[in-house]
mmCIF file of C-alpha atoms in Angstrom:
data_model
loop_
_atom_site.group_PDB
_atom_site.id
_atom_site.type_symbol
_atom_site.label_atom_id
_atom_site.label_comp_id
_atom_site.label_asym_id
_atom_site.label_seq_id
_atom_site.Cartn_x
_atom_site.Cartn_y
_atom_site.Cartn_z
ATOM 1 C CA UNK N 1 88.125 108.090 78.992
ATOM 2 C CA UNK N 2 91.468 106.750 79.548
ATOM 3 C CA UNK N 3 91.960 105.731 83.020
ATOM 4 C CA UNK N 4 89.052 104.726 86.179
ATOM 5 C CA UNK N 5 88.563 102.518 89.135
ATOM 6 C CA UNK N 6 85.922 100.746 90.375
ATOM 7 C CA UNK N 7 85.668 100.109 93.906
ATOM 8 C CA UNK N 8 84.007 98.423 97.367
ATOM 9 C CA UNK N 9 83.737 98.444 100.731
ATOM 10 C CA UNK N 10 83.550 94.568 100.024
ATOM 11 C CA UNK N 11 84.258 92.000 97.277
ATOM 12 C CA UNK N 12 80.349 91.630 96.794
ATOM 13 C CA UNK N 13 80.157 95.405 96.835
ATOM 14 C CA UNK N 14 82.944 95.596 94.274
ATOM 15 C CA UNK N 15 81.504 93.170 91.961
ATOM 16 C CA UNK N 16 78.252 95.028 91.569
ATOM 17 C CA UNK N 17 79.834 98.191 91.129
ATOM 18 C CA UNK N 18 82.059 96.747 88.591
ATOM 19 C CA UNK N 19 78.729 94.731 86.665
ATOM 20 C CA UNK N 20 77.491 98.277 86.617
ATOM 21 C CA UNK N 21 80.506 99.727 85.478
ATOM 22 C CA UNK N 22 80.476 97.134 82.704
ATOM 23 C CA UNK N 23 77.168 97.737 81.496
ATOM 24 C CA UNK N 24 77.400 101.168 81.356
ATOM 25 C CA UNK N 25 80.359 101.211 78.931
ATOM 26 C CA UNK N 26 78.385 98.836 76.913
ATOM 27 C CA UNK N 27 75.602 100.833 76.669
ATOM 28 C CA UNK N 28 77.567 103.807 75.900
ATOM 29 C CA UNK N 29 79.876 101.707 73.067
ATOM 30 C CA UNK N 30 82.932 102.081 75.331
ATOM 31 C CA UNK N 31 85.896 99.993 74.034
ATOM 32 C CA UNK N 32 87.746 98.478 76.780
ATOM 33 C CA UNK N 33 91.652 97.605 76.371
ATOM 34 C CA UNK N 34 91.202 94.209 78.024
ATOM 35 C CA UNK N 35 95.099 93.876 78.051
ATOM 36 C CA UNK N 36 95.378 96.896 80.156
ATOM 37 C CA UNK N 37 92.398 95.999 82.270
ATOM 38 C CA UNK N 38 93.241 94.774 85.893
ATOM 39 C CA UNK N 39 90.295 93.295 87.886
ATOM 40 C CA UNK N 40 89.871 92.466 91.909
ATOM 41 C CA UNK N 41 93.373 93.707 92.690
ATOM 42 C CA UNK N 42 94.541 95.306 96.222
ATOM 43 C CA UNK N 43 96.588 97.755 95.347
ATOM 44 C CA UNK N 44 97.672 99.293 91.781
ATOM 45 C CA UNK N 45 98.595 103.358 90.627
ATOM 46 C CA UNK N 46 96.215 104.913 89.184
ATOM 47 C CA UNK N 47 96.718 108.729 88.440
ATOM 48 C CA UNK N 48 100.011 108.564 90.048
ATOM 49 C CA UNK N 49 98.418 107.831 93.557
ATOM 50 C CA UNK N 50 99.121 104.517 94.971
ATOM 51 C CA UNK N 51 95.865 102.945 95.796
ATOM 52 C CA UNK N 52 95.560 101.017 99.520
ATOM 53 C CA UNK N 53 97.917 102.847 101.068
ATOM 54 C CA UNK N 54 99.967 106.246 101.360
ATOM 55 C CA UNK N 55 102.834 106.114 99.289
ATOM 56 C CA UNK N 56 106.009 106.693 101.429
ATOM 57 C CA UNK N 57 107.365 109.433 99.683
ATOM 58 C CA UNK N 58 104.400 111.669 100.114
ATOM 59 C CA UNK N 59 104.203 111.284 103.460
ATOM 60 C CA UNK N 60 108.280 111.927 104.145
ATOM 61 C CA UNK N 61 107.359 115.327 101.701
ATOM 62 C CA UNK N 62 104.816 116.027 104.014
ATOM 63 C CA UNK N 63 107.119 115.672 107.408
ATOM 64 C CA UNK N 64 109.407 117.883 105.370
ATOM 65 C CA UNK N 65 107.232 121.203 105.496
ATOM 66 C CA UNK N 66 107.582 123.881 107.647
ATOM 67 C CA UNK N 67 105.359 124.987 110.199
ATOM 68 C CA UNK N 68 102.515 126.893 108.560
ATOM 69 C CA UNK N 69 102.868 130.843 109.539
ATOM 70 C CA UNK N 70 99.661 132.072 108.549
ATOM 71 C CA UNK N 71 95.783 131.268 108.390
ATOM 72 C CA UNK N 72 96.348 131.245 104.759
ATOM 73 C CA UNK N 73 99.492 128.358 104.653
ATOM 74 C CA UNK N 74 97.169 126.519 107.476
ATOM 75 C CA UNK N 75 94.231 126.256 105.317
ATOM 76 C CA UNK N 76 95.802 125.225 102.506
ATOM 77 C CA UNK N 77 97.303 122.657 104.312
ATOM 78 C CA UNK N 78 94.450 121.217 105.716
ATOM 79 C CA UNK N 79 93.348 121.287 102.554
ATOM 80 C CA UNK N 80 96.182 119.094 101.168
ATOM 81 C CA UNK N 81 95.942 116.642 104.169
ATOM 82 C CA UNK N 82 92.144 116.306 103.846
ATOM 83 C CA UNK N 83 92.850 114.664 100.567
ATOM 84 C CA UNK N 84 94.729 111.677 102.594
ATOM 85 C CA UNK N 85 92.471 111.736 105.581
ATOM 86 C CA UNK N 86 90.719 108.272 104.896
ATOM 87 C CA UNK N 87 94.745 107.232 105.602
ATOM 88 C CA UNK N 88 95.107 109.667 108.626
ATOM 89 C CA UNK N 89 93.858 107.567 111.979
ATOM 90 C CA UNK N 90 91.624 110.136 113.889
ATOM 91 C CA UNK N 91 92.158 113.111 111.412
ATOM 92 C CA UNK N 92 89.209 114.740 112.498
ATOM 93 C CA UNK N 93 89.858 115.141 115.632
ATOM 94 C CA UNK N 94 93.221 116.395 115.212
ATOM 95 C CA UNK N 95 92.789 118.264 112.800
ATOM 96 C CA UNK N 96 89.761 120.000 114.959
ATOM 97 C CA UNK N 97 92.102 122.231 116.954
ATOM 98 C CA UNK N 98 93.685 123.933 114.098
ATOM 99 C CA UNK N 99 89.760 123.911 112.089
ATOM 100 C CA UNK N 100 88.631 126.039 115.279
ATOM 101 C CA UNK N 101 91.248 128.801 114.434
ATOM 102 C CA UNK N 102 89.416 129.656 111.578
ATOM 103 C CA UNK N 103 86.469 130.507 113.471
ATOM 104 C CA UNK N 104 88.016 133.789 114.623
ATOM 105 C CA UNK N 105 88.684 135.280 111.367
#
């Protein structure tokens, strides 16, 4: 296992799902890098996603594409943008519209 996150709705949350984290690795004999451990922070990268918030750049790549043409590019879209949607204020509903589309094919 090289890289994982542990987190909360809360602190409190966090810290139990972190104590449970912890003894899990120990009873599995996981080795922990301590140095490269960072605990109870707000933000960090993990995977190459920025963690708390949308990282700019992804969101100007995403103004950047075209109009999609077809059911296919739409779902696949929507599929892309339901990866960000706990970021996306009222995705649901605006994504509903284009959801209902679907229903015709």
């Amino acid at each position: 296992m090289d890289d994982f996150s542990v987190v909360g709705d809360s602190f409190d949350v966090c810290l139990d799902h972190l104590a449970e984290v912890l003894q899990w690795c120990e009873e599995c004999n996981l080795v922990l890098n301590w140095e490269k451990c960072h605990f109870m922070v707000k933000e960090g990268i993990v995977l190459g996603h920025r963690i708390s918030e949308v990282d700019r750049a992804k969101v100007e790549a995403i103004e950047k594409l075209p109009p999609p043409i077809s059911g296919k590019v739409l779902r696949s879209f929507l599929g892309h943008e339901g990866f960000y949607r706990r970021f996306i204020k009222d995705f649901s509903k605006t994504a509903h519209p284009l959801c209902k589309l679907f229903e015709k094919e």
